[in-house]
PDB file of C-alpha atoms in Angstrom:
ATOM      1  CA  UNK A   1    -105.646-138.710 131.739  1.00 80.00           C
ATOM      2  CA  UNK A   2    -107.799-138.237 128.666  1.00 95.00           C
ATOM      3  CA  UNK A   3    -111.298-139.686 128.649  1.00 96.00           C
ATOM      4  CA  UNK A   4    -111.420-143.461 128.393  1.00 98.00           C
ATOM      5  CA  UNK A   5    -112.836-144.995 125.203  1.00 98.00           C
ATOM      6  CA  UNK A   6    -116.011-147.040 125.108  1.00 98.00           C
ATOM      7  CA  UNK A   7    -115.382-150.767 125.510  1.00 98.00           C
ATOM      8  CA  UNK A   8    -117.407-153.487 123.845  1.00 98.00           C
ATOM      9  CA  UNK A   9    -117.346-157.199 123.037  1.00 98.00           C
ATOM     10  CA  UNK A  10    -118.806-159.729 120.681  1.00 98.00           C
ATOM     11  CA  UNK A  11    -121.458-161.613 122.644  1.00 98.00           C
ATOM     12  CA  UNK A  12    -119.826-164.893 121.533  1.00 97.00           C
ATOM     13  CA  UNK A  13    -117.015-164.049 123.983  1.00 98.00           C
ATOM     14  CA  UNK A  14    -119.377-165.306 126.700  1.00 98.00           C
ATOM     15  CA  UNK A  15    -120.679-168.415 124.908  1.00 96.00           C
ATOM     16  CA  UNK A  16    -119.561-172.043 125.005  1.00 92.00           C
ATOM     17  CA  UNK A  17    -117.014-173.169 122.428  1.00 92.00           C
ATOM     18  CA  UNK A  18    -116.601-176.388 120.499  1.00 91.00           C
ATOM     19  CA  UNK A  19    -113.927-177.634 118.149  1.00 90.00           C
ATOM     20  CA  UNK A  20    -113.327-180.803 116.165  1.00 87.00           C
ATOM     21  CA  UNK A  21    -111.838-182.505 119.240  1.00 93.00           C
ATOM     22  CA  UNK A  22    -114.027-181.320 122.109  1.00 92.00           C
ATOM     23  CA  UNK A  23    -117.209-181.824 120.127  1.00 92.00           C
ATOM     24  CA  UNK A  24    -119.218-181.775 123.347  1.00 92.00           C
ATOM     25  CA  UNK A  25    -117.932-178.290 124.107  1.00 92.00           C
ATOM     26  CA  UNK A  26    -115.622-176.736 126.654  1.00 94.00           C
ATOM     27  CA  UNK A  27    -118.419-176.234 129.134  1.00 92.00           C
ATOM     28  CA  UNK A  28    -122.190-176.327 129.495  1.00 92.00           C
ATOM     29  CA  UNK A  29    -124.283-174.479 126.940  1.00 92.00           C
ATOM     30  CA  UNK A  30    -124.762-170.786 127.680  1.00 95.00           C
ATOM     31  CA  UNK A  31    -127.966-169.238 126.338  1.00 96.00           C
ATOM     32  CA  UNK A  32    -128.228-165.779 124.837  1.00 97.00           C
ATOM     33  CA  UNK A  33    -129.686-164.064 127.890  1.00 98.00           C
ATOM     34  CA  UNK A  34    -127.031-165.620 130.135  1.00 98.00           C
ATOM     35  CA  UNK A  35    -124.365-164.459 127.693  1.00 98.00           C
ATOM     36  CA  UNK A  36    -125.723-160.927 128.041  1.00 98.00           C
ATOM     37  CA  UNK A  37    -125.717-161.269 131.840  1.00 98.00           C
ATOM     38  CA  UNK A  38    -122.086-162.391 131.748  1.00 98.00           C
ATOM     39  CA  UNK A  39    -121.208-159.408 129.582  1.00 98.00           C
ATOM     40  CA  UNK A  40    -122.900-157.183 132.134  1.00 98.00           C
ATOM     41  CA  UNK A  41    -120.898-158.785 134.950  1.00 98.00           C
ATOM     42  CA  UNK A  42    -117.631-157.539 133.402  1.00 98.00           C
ATOM     43  CA  UNK A  43    -118.376-154.050 134.648  1.00 97.00           C
ATOM     44  CA  UNK A  44    -116.589-151.989 131.993  1.00 97.00           C
ATOM     45  CA  UNK A  45    -118.473-153.083 128.880  1.00 98.00           C
ATOM     46  CA  UNK A  46    -120.958-150.665 127.369  1.00 98.00           C
ATOM     47  CA  UNK A  47    -121.884-152.344 124.072  1.00 98.00           C
ATOM     48  CA  UNK A  48    -122.118-155.818 122.564  1.00 98.00           C
ATOM     49  CA  UNK A  49    -122.255-157.248 119.054  1.00 98.00           C
ATOM     50  CA  UNK A  50    -125.022-159.865 118.709  1.00 98.00           C
ATOM     51  CA  UNK A  51    -125.168-162.797 116.298  1.00 98.00           C
ATOM     52  CA  UNK A  52    -128.388-163.263 114.339  1.00 98.00           C
ATOM     53  CA  UNK A  53    -130.470-165.425 114.189  1.00 97.00           C
ATOM     54  CA  UNK A  54    -130.508-165.950 117.956  1.00 96.00           C
ATOM     55  CA  UNK A  55    -129.751-169.672 117.754  1.00 88.00           C
ATOM     56  CA  UNK A  56    -131.402-171.766 120.476  1.00 90.00           C
ATOM     57  CA  UNK A  57    -133.303-168.765 121.829  1.00 94.00           C
ATOM     58  CA  UNK A  58    -137.089-168.956 121.801  1.00 93.00           C
ATOM     59  CA  UNK A  59    -137.765-165.592 123.429  1.00 96.00           C
ATOM     60  CA  UNK A  60    -138.668-162.278 121.867  1.00 96.00           C
ATOM     61  CA  UNK A  61    -136.711-159.236 120.814  1.00 97.00           C
ATOM     62  CA  UNK A  62    -138.223-157.489 123.829  1.00 98.00           C
ATOM     63  CA  UNK A  63    -136.597-160.136 126.047  1.00 98.00           C
ATOM     64  CA  UNK A  64    -133.234-159.375 124.455  1.00 98.00           C
ATOM     65  CA  UNK A  65    -133.808-155.652 124.853  1.00 98.00           C
ATOM     66  CA  UNK A  66    -134.729-156.110 128.527  1.00 98.00           C
ATOM     67  CA  UNK A  67    -131.611-158.216 129.191  1.00 98.00           C
ATOM     68  CA  UNK A  68    -129.434-155.538 127.636  1.00 98.00           C
ATOM     69  CA  UNK A  69    -131.118-152.807 129.669  1.00 98.00           C
ATOM     70  CA  UNK A  70    -130.798-154.586 133.013  1.00 98.00           C
ATOM     71  CA  UNK A  71    -127.089-155.032 132.362  1.00 98.00           C
ATOM     72  CA  UNK A  72    -126.498-151.453 131.266  1.00 98.00           C
ATOM     73  CA  UNK A  73    -125.588-152.561 127.754  1.00 98.00           C
ATOM     74  CA  UNK A  74    -126.486-151.501 124.235  1.00 98.00           C
ATOM     75  CA  UNK A  75    -126.345-153.558 121.043  1.00 98.00           C
ATOM     76  CA  UNK A  76    -123.834-151.820 118.791  1.00 98.00           C
ATOM     77  CA  UNK A  77    -124.090-154.311 115.948  1.00 98.00           C
ATOM     78  CA  UNK A  78    -125.795-157.363 114.536  1.00 98.00           C
ATOM     79  CA  UNK A  79    -123.642-160.037 112.875  1.00 98.00           C
ATOM     80  CA  UNK A  80    -125.794-162.148 110.525  1.00 98.00           C
ATOM     81  CA  UNK A  81    -124.765-165.796 110.374  1.00 98.00           C
ATOM     82  CA  UNK A  82    -124.105-166.102 106.639  1.00 98.00           C
ATOM     83  CA  UNK A  83    -121.343-168.652 107.252  1.00 97.00           C
ATOM     84  CA  UNK A  84    -123.340-171.683 108.445  1.00 96.00           C
ATOM     85  CA  UNK A  85    -124.170-174.990 106.731  1.00 96.00           C
ATOM     86  CA  UNK A  86    -126.722-173.454 104.373  1.00 97.00           C
ATOM     87  CA  UNK A  87    -123.933-171.369 102.886  1.00 98.00           C
ATOM     88  CA  UNK A  88    -121.057-173.846 102.642  1.00 98.00           C
ATOM     89  CA  UNK A  89    -120.522-172.829  98.998  1.00 98.00           C
ATOM     90  CA  UNK A  90    -120.895-169.160  99.798  1.00 98.00           C
ATOM     91  CA  UNK A  91    -123.591-166.681 100.681  1.00 98.00           C
ATOM     92  CA  UNK A  92    -123.473-163.744  98.261  1.00 98.00           C
ATOM     93  CA  UNK A  93    -121.292-165.780  95.879  1.00 98.00           C
ATOM     94  CA  UNK A  94    -123.122-169.112  96.069  1.00 98.00           C
ATOM     95  CA  UNK A  95    -123.536-170.704  92.613  1.00 98.00           C
ATOM     96  CA  UNK A  96    -127.260-171.233  93.205  1.00 98.00           C
ATOM     97  CA  UNK A  97    -129.316-168.025  92.793  1.00 98.00           C
ATOM     98  CA  UNK A  98    -131.886-169.360  95.272  1.00 98.00           C
ATOM     99  CA  UNK A  99    -129.253-169.633  97.991  1.00 98.00           C
ATOM    100  CA  UNK A 100    -127.942-166.163  97.188  1.00 98.00           C
ATOM    101  CA  UNK A 101    -131.502-164.885  97.637  1.00 98.00           C
ATOM    102  CA  UNK A 102    -131.750-166.798 100.923  1.00 98.00           C
ATOM    103  CA  UNK A 103    -128.573-165.086 102.108  1.00 98.00           C
ATOM    104  CA  UNK A 104    -129.813-161.646 101.086  1.00 98.00           C
ATOM    105  CA  UNK A 105    -133.180-162.273 102.755  1.00 98.00           C
ATOM    106  CA  UNK A 106    -131.351-163.133 105.976  1.00 98.00           C
ATOM    107  CA  UNK A 107    -129.174-160.026 105.660  1.00 98.00           C
ATOM    108  CA  UNK A 108    -132.195-157.767 105.155  1.00 98.00           C
ATOM    109  CA  UNK A 109    -133.954-159.408 108.106  1.00 98.00           C
ATOM    110  CA  UNK A 110    -130.888-158.977 110.318  1.00 98.00           C
ATOM    111  CA  UNK A 111    -130.645-155.341 109.273  1.00 98.00           C
ATOM    112  CA  UNK A 112    -134.238-154.841 110.394  1.00 98.00           C
ATOM    113  CA  UNK A 113    -133.348-156.273 113.802  1.00 98.00           C
ATOM    114  CA  UNK A 114    -130.320-153.986 113.980  1.00 98.00           C
ATOM    115  CA  UNK A 115    -132.534-150.988 113.341  1.00 98.00           C
ATOM    116  CA  UNK A 116    -135.036-152.071 115.983  1.00 98.00           C
ATOM    117  CA  UNK A 117    -132.250-152.387 118.558  1.00 98.00           C
ATOM    118  CA  UNK A 118    -130.710-149.053 117.600  1.00 98.00           C
ATOM    119  CA  UNK A 119    -127.429-150.559 116.404  1.00 98.00           C
ATOM    120  CA  UNK A 120    -124.705-148.520 114.738  1.00 98.00           C
ATOM    121  CA  UNK A 121    -123.905-151.083 112.060  1.00 99.00           C
ATOM    122  CA  UNK A 122    -124.431-154.539 110.591  1.00 99.00           C
ATOM    123  CA  UNK A 123    -121.270-156.628 110.426  1.00 98.00           C
ATOM    124  CA  UNK A 124    -120.689-158.781 107.366  1.00 98.00           C
ATOM    125  CA  UNK A 125    -118.267-161.666 107.762  1.00 98.00           C
ATOM    126  CA  UNK A 126    -118.510-163.696 104.531  1.00 97.00           C
ATOM    127  CA  UNK A 127    -116.369-166.564 105.793  1.00 98.00           C
ATOM    128  CA  UNK A 128    -117.748-169.106 103.308  1.00 98.00           C
ATOM    129  CA  UNK A 129    -117.420-166.820 100.292  1.00 98.00           C
ATOM    130  CA  UNK A 130    -114.271-167.787  98.440  1.00 98.00           C
ATOM    131  CA  UNK A 131    -112.649-170.967  97.163  1.00 98.00           C
ATOM    132  CA  UNK A 132    -110.428-173.872  98.187  1.00 98.00           C
ATOM    133  CA  UNK A 133    -108.873-175.209  94.970  1.00 98.00           C
ATOM    134  CA  UNK A 134    -107.365-173.803  91.784  1.00 98.00           C
ATOM    135  CA  UNK A 135    -109.941-173.660  88.988  1.00 98.00           C
ATOM    136  CA  UNK A 136    -112.812-174.065  91.485  1.00 98.00           C
ATOM    137  CA  UNK A 137    -114.423-170.715  90.662  1.00 98.00           C
ATOM    138  CA  UNK A 138    -114.413-168.094  87.960  1.00 98.00           C
ATOM    139  CA  UNK A 139    -112.711-165.265  89.856  1.00 98.00           C
ATOM    140  CA  UNK A 140    -114.339-162.498  87.838  1.00 98.00           C
ATOM    141  CA  UNK A 141    -117.813-163.924  88.361  1.00 98.00           C
ATOM    142  CA  UNK A 142    -117.325-164.561  92.076  1.00 98.00           C
ATOM    143  CA  UNK A 143    -116.041-161.021  92.641  1.00 98.00           C
ATOM    144  CA  UNK A 144    -118.919-159.515  90.694  1.00 98.00           C
ATOM    145  CA  UNK A 145    -121.480-161.541  92.638  1.00 98.00           C
ATOM    146  CA  UNK A 146    -119.977-160.282  95.903  1.00 98.00           C
ATOM    147  CA  UNK A 147    -120.089-156.656  94.759  1.00 98.00           C
ATOM    148  CA  UNK A 148    -123.598-156.964  93.322  1.00 98.00           C
ATOM    149  CA  UNK A 149    -124.954-158.562  96.499  1.00 98.00           C
ATOM    150  CA  UNK A 150    -123.369-155.932  98.724  1.00 98.00           C
ATOM    151  CA  UNK A 151    -124.672-153.140  96.518  1.00 98.00           C
ATOM    152  CA  UNK A 152    -128.213-154.508  96.685  1.00 98.00           C
ATOM    153  CA  UNK A 153    -128.083-154.853 100.476  1.00 98.00           C
ATOM    154  CA  UNK A 154    -126.313-151.657 101.448  1.00 99.00           C
ATOM    155  CA  UNK A 155    -128.165-149.372  99.045  1.00 98.00           C
ATOM    156  CA  UNK A 156    -131.490-150.578 100.470  1.00 98.00           C
ATOM    157  CA  UNK A 157    -130.630-149.315 103.966  1.00 98.00           C
ATOM    158  CA  UNK A 158    -128.883-145.938 103.670  1.00 98.00           C
ATOM    159  CA  UNK A 159    -129.736-145.020 107.272  1.00 98.00           C
ATOM    160  CA  UNK A 160    -127.439-147.656 108.839  1.00 98.00           C
ATOM    161  CA  UNK A 161    -123.797-148.569 108.316  1.00 99.00           C
ATOM    162  CA  UNK A 162    -122.460-151.901 107.109  1.00 99.00           C
ATOM    163  CA  UNK A 163    -118.945-153.166 107.734  1.00 99.00           C
ATOM    164  CA  UNK A 164    -116.976-155.930 106.047  1.00 99.00           C
ATOM    165  CA  UNK A 165    -114.747-157.926 108.388  1.00 98.00           C
ATOM    166  CA  UNK A 166    -111.970-159.226 106.175  1.00 98.00           C
ATOM    167  CA  UNK A 167    -109.931-162.343 106.875  1.00 98.00           C
ATOM    168  CA  UNK A 168    -107.390-164.270 104.763  1.00 98.00           C
ATOM    169  CA  UNK A 169    -108.770-167.759 105.348  1.00 98.00           C
ATOM    170  CA  UNK A 170    -110.937-170.031 107.538  1.00 96.00           C
ATOM    171  CA  UNK A 171    -113.363-171.536 106.968  1.00 97.00           C
ATOM    172  CA  UNK A 172    -112.582-171.214 103.241  1.00 97.00           C
ATOM    173  CA  UNK A 173    -108.941-171.670 102.294  1.00 98.00           C
ATOM    174  CA  UNK A 174    -109.230-168.385 100.385  1.00 98.00           C
ATOM    175  CA  UNK A 175    -111.843-165.823 101.464  1.00 98.00           C
ATOM    176  CA  UNK A 176    -112.953-163.319  98.862  1.00 98.00           C
ATOM    177  CA  UNK A 177    -112.221-160.366 101.194  1.00 98.00           C
ATOM    178  CA  UNK A 178    -108.785-161.374 102.583  1.00 98.00           C
ATOM    179  CA  UNK A 179    -107.015-158.052 103.177  1.00 98.00           C
ATOM    180  CA  UNK A 180    -107.534-154.381 103.834  1.00 98.00           C
ATOM    181  CA  UNK A 181    -106.438-153.505 100.307  1.00 98.00           C
ATOM    182  CA  UNK A 182    -108.784-155.863  98.445  1.00 98.00           C
ATOM    183  CA  UNK A 183    -111.663-154.961 100.765  1.00 99.00           C
ATOM    184  CA  UNK A 184    -111.101-151.260 100.133  1.00 98.00           C
ATOM    185  CA  UNK A 185    -110.956-151.963  96.411  1.00 98.00           C
ATOM    186  CA  UNK A 186    -114.398-153.568  96.550  1.00 98.00           C
ATOM    187  CA  UNK A 187    -115.863-150.845  98.758  1.00 98.00           C
ATOM    188  CA  UNK A 188    -114.558-148.080  96.520  1.00 98.00           C
ATOM    189  CA  UNK A 189    -115.915-149.898  93.465  1.00 98.00           C
ATOM    190  CA  UNK A 190    -119.364-150.054  95.080  1.00 98.00           C
ATOM    191  CA  UNK A 191    -119.079-146.412  96.097  1.00 98.00           C
ATOM    192  CA  UNK A 192    -121.733-146.246  98.821  1.00 98.00           C
ATOM    193  CA  UNK A 193    -120.993-144.014 101.831  1.00 98.00           C
ATOM    194  CA  UNK A 194    -122.456-146.380 104.438  1.00 98.00           C
ATOM    195  CA  UNK A 195    -120.183-149.338 103.606  1.00 99.00           C
ATOM    196  CA  UNK A 196    -116.870-149.607 105.427  1.00 99.00           C
ATOM    197  CA  UNK A 197    -114.406-151.898 107.159  1.00 99.00           C
ATOM    198  CA  UNK A 198    -114.302-153.577 110.532  1.00 99.00           C
ATOM    199  CA  UNK A 199    -110.599-154.170 111.104  1.00 99.00           C
ATOM    200  CA  UNK A 200    -110.014-157.255 113.229  1.00 98.00           C
ATOM    201  CA  UNK A 201    -106.518-156.902 114.714  1.00 98.00           C
ATOM    202  CA  UNK A 202    -105.974-160.666 114.749  1.00 98.00           C
ATOM    203  CA  UNK A 203    -107.088-161.095 111.140  1.00 98.00           C
ATOM    204  CA  UNK A 204    -104.617-158.416 110.127  1.00 98.00           C
ATOM    205  CA  UNK A 205    -101.808-160.196 111.981  1.00 98.00           C
ATOM    206  CA  UNK A 206    -102.836-163.528 110.524  1.00 97.00           C
ATOM    207  CA  UNK A 207    -102.811-162.024 107.051  1.00 98.00           C
ATOM    208  CA  UNK A 208     -99.196-160.853 107.534  1.00 98.00           C
ATOM    209  CA  UNK A 209    -100.264-157.209 107.558  1.00 98.00           C
ATOM    210  CA  UNK A 210     -98.982-154.530 109.913  1.00 98.00           C
ATOM    211  CA  UNK A 211    -102.251-153.720 111.717  1.00 99.00           C
ATOM    212  CA  UNK A 212    -101.346-150.059 112.260  1.00 99.00           C
ATOM    213  CA  UNK A 213    -100.634-149.677 108.544  1.00 99.00           C
ATOM    214  CA  UNK A 214    -103.911-151.404 107.665  1.00 99.00           C
ATOM    215  CA  UNK A 215    -105.778-149.051 110.011  1.00 99.00           C
ATOM    216  CA  UNK A 216    -104.085-146.015 108.497  1.00 99.00           C
ATOM    217  CA  UNK A 217    -104.992-147.100 104.986  1.00 98.00           C
ATOM    218  CA  UNK A 218    -108.640-147.639 105.920  1.00 99.00           C
ATOM    219  CA  UNK A 219    -108.721-144.279 107.713  1.00 99.00           C
ATOM    220  CA  UNK A 220    -107.133-142.497 104.740  1.00 98.00           C
ATOM    221  CA  UNK A 221    -110.031-143.726 102.604  1.00 98.00           C
ATOM    222  CA  UNK A 222    -112.593-142.792 105.270  1.00 98.00           C
ATOM    223  CA  UNK A 223    -113.683-146.413 105.645  1.00 99.00           C
ATOM    224  CA  UNK A 224    -112.579-147.540 109.128  1.00 99.00           C
ATOM    225  CA  UNK A 225    -115.976-147.840 110.766  1.00 99.00           C
ATOM    226  CA  UNK A 226    -115.148-150.323 113.559  1.00 99.00           C
ATOM    227  CA  UNK A 227    -112.429-152.492 115.114  1.00 99.00           C
ATOM    228  CA  UNK A 228    -112.186-155.811 116.953  1.00 98.00           C
ATOM    229  CA  UNK A 229    -109.118-156.529 119.071  1.00 98.00           C
ATOM    230  CA  UNK A 230    -107.526-159.780 120.179  1.00 98.00           C
ATOM    231  CA  UNK A 231    -104.175-161.499 119.610  1.00 98.00           C
ATOM    232  CA  UNK A 232    -102.653-164.580 118.003  1.00 98.00           C
ATOM    233  CA  UNK A 233     -99.358-166.202 117.079  1.00 98.00           C
ATOM    234  CA  UNK A 234     -99.736-165.059 113.443  1.00 97.00           C
ATOM    235  CA  UNK A 235    -100.144-168.615 112.168  1.00 96.00           C
ATOM    236  CA  UNK A 236    -103.868-168.898 112.925  1.00 96.00           C
ATOM    237  CA  UNK A 237    -106.827-166.850 114.093  1.00 97.00           C
ATOM    238  CA  UNK A 238    -106.374-167.830 117.735  1.00 97.00           C
ATOM    239  CA  UNK A 239    -108.522-164.992 119.196  1.00 98.00           C
ATOM    240  CA  UNK A 240    -106.380-164.803 122.322  1.00 98.00           C
ATOM    241  CA  UNK A 241    -106.675-162.078 124.956  1.00 98.00           C
ATOM    242  CA  UNK A 242    -105.584-158.760 123.483  1.00 98.00           C
ATOM    243  CA  UNK A 243    -101.990-157.785 124.250  1.00 97.00           C
ATOM    244  CA  UNK A 244    -100.931-161.260 125.317  1.00 98.00           C
ATOM    245  CA  UNK A 245     -98.450-161.694 122.434  1.00 98.00           C
ATOM    246  CA  UNK A 246     -98.010-158.611 120.246  1.00 98.00           C
ATOM    247  CA  UNK A 247     -97.649-155.854 122.820  1.00 97.00           C
ATOM    248  CA  UNK A 248     -95.741-153.311 120.728  1.00 98.00           C
ATOM    249  CA  UNK A 249     -97.824-153.798 117.587  1.00 98.00           C
ATOM    250  CA  UNK A 250    -101.011-153.448 119.622  1.00 98.00           C
ATOM    251  CA  UNK A 251     -99.693-150.181 121.042  1.00 98.00           C
ATOM    252  CA  UNK A 252     -98.761-148.969 117.556  1.00 98.00           C
ATOM    253  CA  UNK A 253    -102.264-149.821 116.335  1.00 99.00           C
ATOM    254  CA  UNK A 254    -103.926-147.716 119.016  1.00 98.00           C
ATOM    255  CA  UNK A 255    -101.396-144.919 118.552  1.00 98.00           C
ATOM    256  CA  UNK A 256    -102.437-144.794 114.895  1.00 98.00           C
ATOM    257  CA  UNK A 257    -106.101-144.565 115.875  1.00 98.00           C
ATOM    258  CA  UNK A 258    -105.412-141.725 118.313  1.00 98.00           C
ATOM    259  CA  UNK A 259    -103.137-139.898 115.876  1.00 98.00           C
ATOM    260  CA  UNK A 260    -106.057-139.810 113.445  1.00 98.00           C
ATOM    261  CA  UNK A 261    -108.612-138.900 116.138  1.00 98.00           C
ATOM    262  CA  UNK A 262    -110.539-142.115 115.477  1.00 98.00           C
ATOM    263  CA  UNK A 263    -113.348-142.229 118.044  1.00 97.00           C
ATOM    264  CA  UNK A 264    -114.846-145.711 117.705  1.00 98.00           C
ATOM    265  CA  UNK A 265    -115.427-148.457 120.263  1.00 98.00           C
ATOM    266  CA  UNK A 266    -112.495-150.589 121.465  1.00 98.00           C
ATOM    267  CA  UNK A 267    -114.208-153.939 121.002  1.00 98.00           C
ATOM    268  CA  UNK A 268    -113.102-157.407 122.104  1.00 98.00           C
ATOM    269  CA  UNK A 269    -113.289-160.387 119.764  1.00 98.00           C
ATOM    270  CA  UNK A 270    -111.765-163.072 121.981  1.00 98.00           C
ATOM    271  CA  UNK A 271    -112.482-166.793 122.308  1.00 97.00           C
ATOM    272  CA  UNK A 272    -111.570-167.870 125.852  1.00 97.00           C
ATOM    273  CA  UNK A 273    -111.992-171.595 125.234  1.00 96.00           C
ATOM    274  CA  UNK A 274    -110.496-172.716 128.552  1.00 96.00           C
ATOM    275  CA  UNK A 275    -110.546-169.467 130.511  1.00 97.00           C
ATOM    276  CA  UNK A 276    -113.283-167.804 132.509  1.00 97.00           C
ATOM    277  CA  UNK A 277    -114.986-165.530 129.991  1.00 98.00           C
ATOM    278  CA  UNK A 278    -115.781-162.710 132.412  1.00 98.00           C
ATOM    279  CA  UNK A 279    -112.242-162.684 133.793  1.00 98.00           C
ATOM    280  CA  UNK A 280    -110.773-162.770 130.265  1.00 98.00           C
ATOM    281  CA  UNK A 281    -112.794-159.690 129.345  1.00 98.00           C
ATOM    282  CA  UNK A 282    -111.831-157.885 132.554  1.00 98.00           C
ATOM    283  CA  UNK A 283    -108.159-158.626 132.039  1.00 98.00           C
ATOM    284  CA  UNK A 284    -108.322-157.432 128.431  1.00 98.00           C
ATOM    285  CA  UNK A 285    -109.971-154.171 129.443  1.00 98.00           C
ATOM    286  CA  UNK A 286    -107.421-153.628 132.213  1.00 98.00           C
ATOM    287  CA  UNK A 287    -104.720-153.976 129.561  1.00 98.00           C
ATOM    288  CA  UNK A 288    -106.525-151.609 127.191  1.00 98.00           C
ATOM    289  CA  UNK A 289    -106.834-149.018 129.942  1.00 98.00           C
ATOM    290  CA  UNK A 290    -103.067-149.337 130.393  1.00 98.00           C
ATOM    291  CA  UNK A 291    -102.587-148.764 126.667  1.00 98.00           C
ATOM    292  CA  UNK A 292    -104.767-145.671 126.928  1.00 98.00           C
ATOM    293  CA  UNK A 293    -102.660-144.305 129.825  1.00 98.00           C
ATOM    294  CA  UNK A 294     -99.451-145.014 127.924  1.00 98.00           C
ATOM    295  CA  UNK A 295    -100.782-143.124 124.914  1.00 98.00           C
ATOM    296  CA  UNK A 296    -101.336-140.142 127.195  1.00 98.00           C
ATOM    297  CA  UNK A 297     -97.639-140.024 128.180  1.00 97.00           C
ATOM    298  CA  UNK A 298     -96.163-140.997 124.813  1.00 98.00           C
ATOM    299  CA  UNK A 299     -93.846-138.249 123.548  1.00 98.00           C
ATOM    300  CA  UNK A 300     -95.546-137.882 120.170  1.00 98.00           C
ATOM    301  CA  UNK A 301     -93.319-135.014 119.021  1.00 98.00           C
ATOM    302  CA  UNK A 302     -90.132-136.961 119.693  1.00 98.00           C
ATOM    303  CA  UNK A 303     -91.665-140.027 118.072  1.00 98.00           C
ATOM    304  CA  UNK A 304     -92.637-138.061 114.977  1.00 98.00           C
ATOM    305  CA  UNK A 305     -89.095-136.687 114.737  1.00 98.00           C
ATOM    306  CA  UNK A 306     -87.618-140.182 115.026  1.00 98.00           C
ATOM    307  CA  UNK A 307     -90.020-141.470 112.372  1.00 98.00           C
ATOM    308  CA  UNK A 308     -89.100-138.591 110.063  1.00 98.00           C
ATOM    309  CA  UNK A 309     -85.496-139.825 110.285  1.00 98.00           C
ATOM    310  CA  UNK A 310     -86.610-143.481 109.993  1.00 98.00           C
ATOM    311  CA  UNK A 311     -84.695-143.976 113.248  1.00 98.00           C
ATOM    312  CA  UNK A 312     -85.954-147.360 114.453  1.00 98.00           C
ATOM    313  CA  UNK A 313     -83.937-147.476 117.684  1.00 98.00           C
ATOM    314  CA  UNK A 314     -84.940-143.987 118.797  1.00 98.00           C
ATOM    315  CA  UNK A 315     -88.592-144.717 118.037  1.00 98.00           C
ATOM    316  CA  UNK A 316     -88.461-147.989 119.979  1.00 97.00           C
ATOM    317  CA  UNK A 317     -86.919-146.292 123.006  1.00 96.00           C
ATOM    318  CA  UNK A 318     -89.585-143.592 123.033  1.00 97.00           C
ATOM    319  CA  UNK A 319     -92.316-146.217 122.861  1.00 98.00           C
ATOM    320  CA  UNK A 320     -90.692-148.342 125.581  1.00 96.00           C
ATOM    321  CA  UNK A 321     -90.440-145.320 127.848  1.00 96.00           C
ATOM    322  CA  UNK A 322     -94.198-144.803 127.596  1.00 97.00           C
ATOM    323  CA  UNK A 323     -95.328-148.405 127.634  1.00 95.00           C
ATOM    324  CA  UNK A 324     -92.649-150.161 129.701  1.00 93.00           C
ATOM    325  CA  UNK A 325     -90.991-147.580 131.958  1.00 89.00           C
ATOM    326  CA  UNK A 326     -89.551-150.211 134.305  1.00 86.00           C
ATOM    327  CA  UNK A 327     -87.613-151.690 131.388  1.00 82.00           C
ATOM    328  CA  UNK A 328     -85.337-148.659 131.120  1.00 76.00           C
ATOM    329  CA  UNK A 329     -82.591-147.658 133.522  1.00 64.00           C
ATOM    330  CA  UNK A 330     -82.669-143.915 132.903  1.00 58.00           C
TER     331      UNK A 330
END
């Protein structure tokens, strides 16, 4: 078997969740250090993505660093919270210049924390940047504000990478970076080498993309810096355990990464509302290890030949033989 990839998770995987019905949460509050301890209890995680600011945490960065070290973890990324109440009309695209400055100040501060923790990248999820109604915004102006804000941020920190996590909607009905294509368009327009894409598998599904195709496009432009994996029913961003619904498309996604020799972290972005968070992570990683083994035995030459003929049935049978050998009778 080839060497296993590095596995990671967003630290929110181990938090407590609320929604508009269970407003008191689906369990007791879990503090940041306990979240890190739970991540460490999984056993196969090497890195975590941390939200910033550390809401409800009154300790120091040294306390966070110590918690990571005692659990054998490293912070791979910082995700600044530019999608909270202060930014309900947007962060980089907010109509008020003072709020845009507030957002950029937070982003610069978060980048400083990422550098102190030795992170690989800062993740930008501009969930409040967009619109809800026709005629609500001037589309040209909103797009230009997004590009100008990103240029100011990313150019100021050439020594660290930044990634845009695109998503079609939620919380805004239309998010300004909704797809791999539009996100690439913005990145190429900005033209900075340290700005790329984090491709969230579930967001790609939800946006009616083929995730493997989206990954290939981002790779072809040299912009696939990171991935998050999960699953959903394609009607919403459910953040279910990876592989629980779209088995074949998940396998195709990872086949595309291997075919292109993409070497990044296989990172979980799951929201186990009602499930044990440690067990959900363990089960996901067990599945991902199975995907890795199946990639090792996949007949890539036969698959390439079938694809060259556009032979869907032959390609499916080759994939089933690698991924689901007990399904076949020969």
